[in-house]
CSV table of C-alpha atoms in Angstrom, one decimal:
chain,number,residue,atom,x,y,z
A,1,UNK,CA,170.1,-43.5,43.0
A,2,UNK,CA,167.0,-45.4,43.7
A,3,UNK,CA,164.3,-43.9,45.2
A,4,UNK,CA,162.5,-45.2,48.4
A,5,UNK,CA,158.7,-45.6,47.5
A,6,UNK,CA,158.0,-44.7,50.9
A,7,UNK,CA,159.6,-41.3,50.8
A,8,UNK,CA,158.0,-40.3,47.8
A,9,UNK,CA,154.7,-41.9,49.2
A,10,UNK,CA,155.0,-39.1,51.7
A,11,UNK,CA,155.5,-36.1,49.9
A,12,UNK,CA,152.2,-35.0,49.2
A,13,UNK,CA,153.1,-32.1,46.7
A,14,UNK,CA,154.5,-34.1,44.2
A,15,UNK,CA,152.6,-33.7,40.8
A,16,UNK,CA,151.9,-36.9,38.7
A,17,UNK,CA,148.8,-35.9,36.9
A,18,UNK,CA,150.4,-34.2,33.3
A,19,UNK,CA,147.2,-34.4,31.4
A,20,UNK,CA,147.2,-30.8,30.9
A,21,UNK,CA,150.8,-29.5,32.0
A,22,UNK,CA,154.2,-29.5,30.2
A,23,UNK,CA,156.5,-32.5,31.6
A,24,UNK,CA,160.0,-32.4,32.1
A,25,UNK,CA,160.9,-34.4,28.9
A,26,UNK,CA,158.5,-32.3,27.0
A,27,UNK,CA,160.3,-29.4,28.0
A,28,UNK,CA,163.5,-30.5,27.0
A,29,UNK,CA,162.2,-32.0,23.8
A,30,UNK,CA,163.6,-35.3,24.5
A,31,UNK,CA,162.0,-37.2,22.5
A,32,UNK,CA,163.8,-35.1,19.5
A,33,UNK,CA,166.9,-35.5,21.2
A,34,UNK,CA,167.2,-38.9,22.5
A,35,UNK,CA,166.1,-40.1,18.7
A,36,UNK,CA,168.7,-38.8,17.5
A,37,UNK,CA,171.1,-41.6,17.7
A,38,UNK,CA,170.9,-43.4,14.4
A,39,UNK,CA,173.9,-46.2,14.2
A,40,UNK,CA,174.6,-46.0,10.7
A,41,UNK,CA,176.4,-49.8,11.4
A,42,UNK,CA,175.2,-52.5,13.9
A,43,UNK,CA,178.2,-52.3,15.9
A,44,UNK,CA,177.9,-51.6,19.3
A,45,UNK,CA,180.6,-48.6,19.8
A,46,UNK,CA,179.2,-46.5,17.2
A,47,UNK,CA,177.1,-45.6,19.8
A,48,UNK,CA,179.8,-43.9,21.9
A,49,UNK,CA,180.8,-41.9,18.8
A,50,UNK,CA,177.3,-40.7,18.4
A,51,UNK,CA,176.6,-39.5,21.9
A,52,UNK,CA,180.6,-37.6,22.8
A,53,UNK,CA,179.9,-35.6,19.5
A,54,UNK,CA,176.6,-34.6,20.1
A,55,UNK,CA,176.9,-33.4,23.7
A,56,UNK,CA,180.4,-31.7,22.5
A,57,UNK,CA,178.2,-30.2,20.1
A,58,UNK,CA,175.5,-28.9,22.9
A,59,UNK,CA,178.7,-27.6,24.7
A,60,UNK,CA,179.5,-25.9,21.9
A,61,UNK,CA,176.2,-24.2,21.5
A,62,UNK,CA,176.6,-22.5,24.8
A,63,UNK,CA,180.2,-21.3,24.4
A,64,UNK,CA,179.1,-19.7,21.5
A,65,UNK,CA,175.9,-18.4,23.5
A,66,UNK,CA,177.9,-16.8,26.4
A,67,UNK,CA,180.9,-15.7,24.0
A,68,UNK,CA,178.7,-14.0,21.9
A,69,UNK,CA,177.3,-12.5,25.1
A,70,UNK,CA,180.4,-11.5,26.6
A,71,UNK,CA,181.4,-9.6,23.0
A,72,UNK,CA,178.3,-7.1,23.6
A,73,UNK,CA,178.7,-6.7,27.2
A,74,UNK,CA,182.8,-5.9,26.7
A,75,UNK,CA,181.4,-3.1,24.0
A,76,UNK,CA,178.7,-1.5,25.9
A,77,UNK,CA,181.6,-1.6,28.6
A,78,UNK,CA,179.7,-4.2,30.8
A,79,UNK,CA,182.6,-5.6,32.1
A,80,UNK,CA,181.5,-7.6,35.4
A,81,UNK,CA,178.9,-9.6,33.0
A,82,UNK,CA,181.3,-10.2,30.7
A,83,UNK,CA,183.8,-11.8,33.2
A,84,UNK,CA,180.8,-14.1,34.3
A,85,UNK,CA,179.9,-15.1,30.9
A,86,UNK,CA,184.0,-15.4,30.4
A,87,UNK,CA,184.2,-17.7,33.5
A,88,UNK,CA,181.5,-20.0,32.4
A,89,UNK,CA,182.9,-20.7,29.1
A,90,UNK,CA,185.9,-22.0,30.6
A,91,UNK,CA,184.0,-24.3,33.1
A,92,UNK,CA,182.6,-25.5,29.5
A,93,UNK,CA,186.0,-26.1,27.9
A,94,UNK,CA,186.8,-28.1,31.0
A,95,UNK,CA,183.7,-30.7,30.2
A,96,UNK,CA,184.5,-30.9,26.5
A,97,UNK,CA,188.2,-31.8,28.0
A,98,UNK,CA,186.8,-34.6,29.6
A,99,UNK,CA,184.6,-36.1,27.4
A,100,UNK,CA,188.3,-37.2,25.4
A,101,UNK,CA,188.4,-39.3,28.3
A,102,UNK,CA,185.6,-41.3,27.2
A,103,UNK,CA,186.3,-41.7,24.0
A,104,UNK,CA,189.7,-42.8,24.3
A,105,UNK,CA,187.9,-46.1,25.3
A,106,UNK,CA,187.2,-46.6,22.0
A,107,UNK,CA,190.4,-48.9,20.5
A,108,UNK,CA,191.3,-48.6,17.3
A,109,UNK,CA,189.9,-52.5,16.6
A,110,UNK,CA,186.5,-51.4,17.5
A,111,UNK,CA,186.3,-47.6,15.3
A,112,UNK,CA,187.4,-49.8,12.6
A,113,UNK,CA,184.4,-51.5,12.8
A,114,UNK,CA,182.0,-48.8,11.6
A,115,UNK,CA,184.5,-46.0,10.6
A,116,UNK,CA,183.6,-46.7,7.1
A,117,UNK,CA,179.9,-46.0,7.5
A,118,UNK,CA,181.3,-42.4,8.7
A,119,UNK,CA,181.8,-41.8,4.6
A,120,UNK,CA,183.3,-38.1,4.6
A,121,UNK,CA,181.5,-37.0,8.2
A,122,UNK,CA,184.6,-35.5,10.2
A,123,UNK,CA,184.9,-33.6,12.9
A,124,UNK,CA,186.6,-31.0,10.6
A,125,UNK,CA,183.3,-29.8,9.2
A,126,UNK,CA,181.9,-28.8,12.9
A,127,UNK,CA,180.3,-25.2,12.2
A,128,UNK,CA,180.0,-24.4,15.5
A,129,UNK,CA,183.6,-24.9,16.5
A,130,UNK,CA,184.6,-22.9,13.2
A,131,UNK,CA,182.2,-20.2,14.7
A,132,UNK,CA,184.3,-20.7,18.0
A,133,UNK,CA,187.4,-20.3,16.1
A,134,UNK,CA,185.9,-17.2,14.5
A,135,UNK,CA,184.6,-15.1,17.9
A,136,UNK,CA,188.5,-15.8,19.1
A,137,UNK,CA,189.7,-14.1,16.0
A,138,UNK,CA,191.4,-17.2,13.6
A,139,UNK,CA,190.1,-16.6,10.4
A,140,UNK,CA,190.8,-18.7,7.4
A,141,UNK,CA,188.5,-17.9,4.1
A,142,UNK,CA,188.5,-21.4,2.5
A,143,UNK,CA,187.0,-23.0,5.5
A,144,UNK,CA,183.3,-21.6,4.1
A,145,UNK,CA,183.5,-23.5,1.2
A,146,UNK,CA,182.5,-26.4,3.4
A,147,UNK,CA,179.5,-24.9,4.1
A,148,UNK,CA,177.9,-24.0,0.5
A,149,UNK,CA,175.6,-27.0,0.5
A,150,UNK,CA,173.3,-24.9,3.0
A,151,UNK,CA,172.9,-21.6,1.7
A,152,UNK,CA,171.4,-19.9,5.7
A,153,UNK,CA,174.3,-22.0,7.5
A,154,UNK,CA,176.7,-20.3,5.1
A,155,UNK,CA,175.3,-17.1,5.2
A,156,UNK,CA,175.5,-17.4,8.9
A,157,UNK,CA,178.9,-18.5,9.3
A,158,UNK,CA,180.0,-15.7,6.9
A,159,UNK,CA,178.6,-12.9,8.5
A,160,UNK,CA,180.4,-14.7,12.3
A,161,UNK,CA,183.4,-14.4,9.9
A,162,UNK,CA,182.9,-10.7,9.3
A,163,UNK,CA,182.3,-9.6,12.7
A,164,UNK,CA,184.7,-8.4,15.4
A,165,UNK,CA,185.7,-11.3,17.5
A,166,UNK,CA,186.4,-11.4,21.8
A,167,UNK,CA,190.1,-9.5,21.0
A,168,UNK,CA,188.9,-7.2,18.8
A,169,UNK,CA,186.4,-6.2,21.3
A,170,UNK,CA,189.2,-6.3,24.0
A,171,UNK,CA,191.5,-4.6,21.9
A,172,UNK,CA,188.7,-1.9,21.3
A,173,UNK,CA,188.4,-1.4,25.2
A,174,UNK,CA,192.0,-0.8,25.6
A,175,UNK,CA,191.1,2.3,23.6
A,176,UNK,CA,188.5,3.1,25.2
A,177,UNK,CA,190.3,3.5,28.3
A,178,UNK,CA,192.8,6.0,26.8
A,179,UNK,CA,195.9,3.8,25.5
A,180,UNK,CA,196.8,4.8,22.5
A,181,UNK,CA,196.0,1.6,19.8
A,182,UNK,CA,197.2,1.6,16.2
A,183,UNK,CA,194.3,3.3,14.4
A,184,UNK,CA,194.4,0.5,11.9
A,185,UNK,CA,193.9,-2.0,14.7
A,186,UNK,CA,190.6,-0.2,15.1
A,187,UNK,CA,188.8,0.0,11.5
A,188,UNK,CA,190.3,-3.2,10.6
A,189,UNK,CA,188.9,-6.1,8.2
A,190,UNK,CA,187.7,-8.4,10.8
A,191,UNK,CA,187.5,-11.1,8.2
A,192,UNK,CA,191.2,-11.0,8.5
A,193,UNK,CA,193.7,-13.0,10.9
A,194,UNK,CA,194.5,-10.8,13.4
A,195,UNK,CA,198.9,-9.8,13.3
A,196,UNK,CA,200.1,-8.9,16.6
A,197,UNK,CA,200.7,-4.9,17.5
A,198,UNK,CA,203.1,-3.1,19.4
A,199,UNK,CA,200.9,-0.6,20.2
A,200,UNK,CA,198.3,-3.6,21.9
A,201,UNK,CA,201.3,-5.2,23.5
A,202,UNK,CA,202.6,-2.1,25.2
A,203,UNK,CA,198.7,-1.1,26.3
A,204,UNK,CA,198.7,-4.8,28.5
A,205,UNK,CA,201.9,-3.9,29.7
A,206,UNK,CA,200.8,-0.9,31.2
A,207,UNK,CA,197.6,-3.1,32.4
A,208,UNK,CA,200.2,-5.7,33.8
A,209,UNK,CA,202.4,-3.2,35.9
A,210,UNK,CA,199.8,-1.3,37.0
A,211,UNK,CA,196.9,-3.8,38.2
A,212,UNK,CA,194.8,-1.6,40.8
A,213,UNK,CA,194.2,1.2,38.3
A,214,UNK,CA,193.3,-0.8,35.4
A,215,UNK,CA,191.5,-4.1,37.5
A,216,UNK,CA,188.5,-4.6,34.5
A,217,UNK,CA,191.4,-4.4,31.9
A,218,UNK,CA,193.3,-6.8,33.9
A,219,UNK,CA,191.0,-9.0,34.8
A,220,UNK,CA,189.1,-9.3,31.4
A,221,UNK,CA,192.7,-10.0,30.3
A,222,UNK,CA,193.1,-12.9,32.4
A,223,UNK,CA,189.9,-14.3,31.3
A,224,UNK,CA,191.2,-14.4,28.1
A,225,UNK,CA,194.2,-16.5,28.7
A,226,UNK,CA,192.1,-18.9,30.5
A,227,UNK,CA,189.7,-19.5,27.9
A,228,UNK,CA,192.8,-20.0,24.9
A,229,UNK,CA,194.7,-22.2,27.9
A,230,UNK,CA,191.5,-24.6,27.8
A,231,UNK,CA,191.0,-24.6,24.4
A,232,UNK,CA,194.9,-25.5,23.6
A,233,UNK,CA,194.6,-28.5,25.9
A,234,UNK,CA,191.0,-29.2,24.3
A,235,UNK,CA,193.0,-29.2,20.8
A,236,UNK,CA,196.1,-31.7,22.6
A,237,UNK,CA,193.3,-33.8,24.0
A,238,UNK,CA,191.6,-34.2,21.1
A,239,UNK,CA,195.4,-34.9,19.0
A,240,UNK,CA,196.1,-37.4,21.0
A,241,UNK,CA,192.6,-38.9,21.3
A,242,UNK,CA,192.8,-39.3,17.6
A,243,UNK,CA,196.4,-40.8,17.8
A,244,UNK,CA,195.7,-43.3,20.3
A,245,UNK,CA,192.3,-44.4,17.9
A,246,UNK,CA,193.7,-44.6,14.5
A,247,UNK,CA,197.2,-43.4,14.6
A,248,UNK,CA,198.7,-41.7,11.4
A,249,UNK,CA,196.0,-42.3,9.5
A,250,UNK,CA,194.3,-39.5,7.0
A,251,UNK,CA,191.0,-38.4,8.9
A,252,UNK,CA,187.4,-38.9,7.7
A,253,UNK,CA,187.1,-35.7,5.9
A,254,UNK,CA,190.6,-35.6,4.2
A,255,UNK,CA,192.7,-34.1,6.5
A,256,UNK,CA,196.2,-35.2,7.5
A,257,UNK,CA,195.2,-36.3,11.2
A,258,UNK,CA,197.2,-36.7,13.4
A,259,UNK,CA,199.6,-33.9,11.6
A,260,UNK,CA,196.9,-31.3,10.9
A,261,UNK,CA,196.0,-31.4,14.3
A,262,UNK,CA,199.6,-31.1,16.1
A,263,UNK,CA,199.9,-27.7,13.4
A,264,UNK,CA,196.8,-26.3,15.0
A,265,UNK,CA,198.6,-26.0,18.5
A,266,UNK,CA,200.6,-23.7,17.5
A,267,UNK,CA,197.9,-21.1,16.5
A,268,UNK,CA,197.7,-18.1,18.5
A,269,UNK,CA,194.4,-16.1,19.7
A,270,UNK,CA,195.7,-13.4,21.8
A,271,UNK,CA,199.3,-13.5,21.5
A,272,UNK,CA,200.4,-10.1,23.3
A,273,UNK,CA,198.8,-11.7,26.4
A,274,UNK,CA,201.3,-14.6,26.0
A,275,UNK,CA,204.4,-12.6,25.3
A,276,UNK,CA,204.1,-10.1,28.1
A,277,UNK,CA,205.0,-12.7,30.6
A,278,UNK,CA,208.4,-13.0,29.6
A,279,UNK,CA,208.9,-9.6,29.7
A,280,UNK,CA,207.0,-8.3,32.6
């Protein structure tokens, strides 16, 4: 919305005189950012492109930002800024969602265009979203490979895949309020896929049927199922965003498309938090 010179005439306070203070774009370092849009073709769409990925990418830094958060506030047993940080991640998720939206008005005749220029640039090789996938606990070892060309992002992303991830942490406050957790659940290899557990499934049961007594449990449980909800329709969003854009095609970076990313909807974060709804 335009401004009316008038009003701003009027408001006396306003500061226009940077010579010697930090602007708004200098604090933001715009300049870096808004240079950073480098069409590799001269078609107009591959503009688009650019832009969806980067700000999914800025998204992405802040999930891992608050996730990462909420992992130390869950073990120091800081529940209430945990759900907070928990909360906001999903209000993330819900903007990544969306930004599908806009791409989808890309057509197939127009990503043809400059898809080629793209070389083997995919999606697939987003270190942040593996770093995602890693502080929700799915863990696959020859996913680093990728990442060998920079020896500090490797190291980086191998010590993420290392650590314990939001479920371990969750898993780890079951125990800490008195259920009684398989013992190898809790000196595990985190660098391993997490299996389901009775012994987990039966501690949210007990959350589940008795709510009042156990609210942080049960709440921070809840959380949990909202953050893999949005994520799961992040993953169909982004399936079908693909389909309707190049079909059945094999991706950028060698992956089946389409195919790989209808298998990754059926992978599981917190899976006891799923089943105990059909039996509660």
């Amino acid at each position: 919305m335009t401004e009316n010179p008038k009003t701003t005439a009027n408001e006396k306070g306003i500061y226009t005189d940077f010579k010697n203070n930090m602007t708004y774009g200098e604090y933001l370092k715009l300049d870096q950012i808004l240079s950073g849009q480098e069409r590799l073709s001269d078609h107009h769409d591959e503009m688009l492109f650019i832009i969806i990925h980067q700000v999914s990418e800025l998204w992405m830094k802040l999930i891992l930002h608050e996730t990462n958060a909420a992992i130390e506030s869950i073990q120091s047993e800081d529940f209430q800024s945990s759900f907070k940080r928990l909360a906001r991640v999903s209000k993330i998720q819900s903007q990544i969602i969306q930004a599908w939206d806009v791409l989808s008005t890309l057509t197939p005749a127009e990503y043809m265009e400059f898809r080629e220029s793209l070389g083997q640039a995919s999606g697939f090789q987003s270190y942040q979203y593996r770093k995602i996938e890693f502080a929700l606990g799915y863990k696959t070892p020859h996913i680093l490979k990728i990442y060998e060309k920079d020896p500090i992002l490797h190291k980086e992303l191998s010590d993420a895949f290392h650590s314990p991830g939001l479920y371990d942490v969750a898993i780890e406050a079951l125990a800490k309020a008195g259920f009684s957790i398989n013992v190898d659940l809790l000196n595990r290899d985190y660098s391993k896929p997490y299996e389901e557990d009775e012994s987990v499934k039966e501690a949210w049961m007990a959350v589940y049927r008795n709510v009042d007594k156990h609210w942080d449990l049960y709440q921070l449980a809840e959380k949990l199922v909202d953050i893999e909800d949005w994520l799961q329709q992040w993953r169909f969003r982004h399936m079908k965003t693909v389909e309707r854009i190049i079909g059945f095609k094999v991706g950028t970076g060698g992956s089946s498309g389409v195919n790989y990313l209808k298998k990754v909807l059926d992978q599981r974060f917190f899976p006891e938090l799923w089943d105990l709804r059909t039996e509660l």
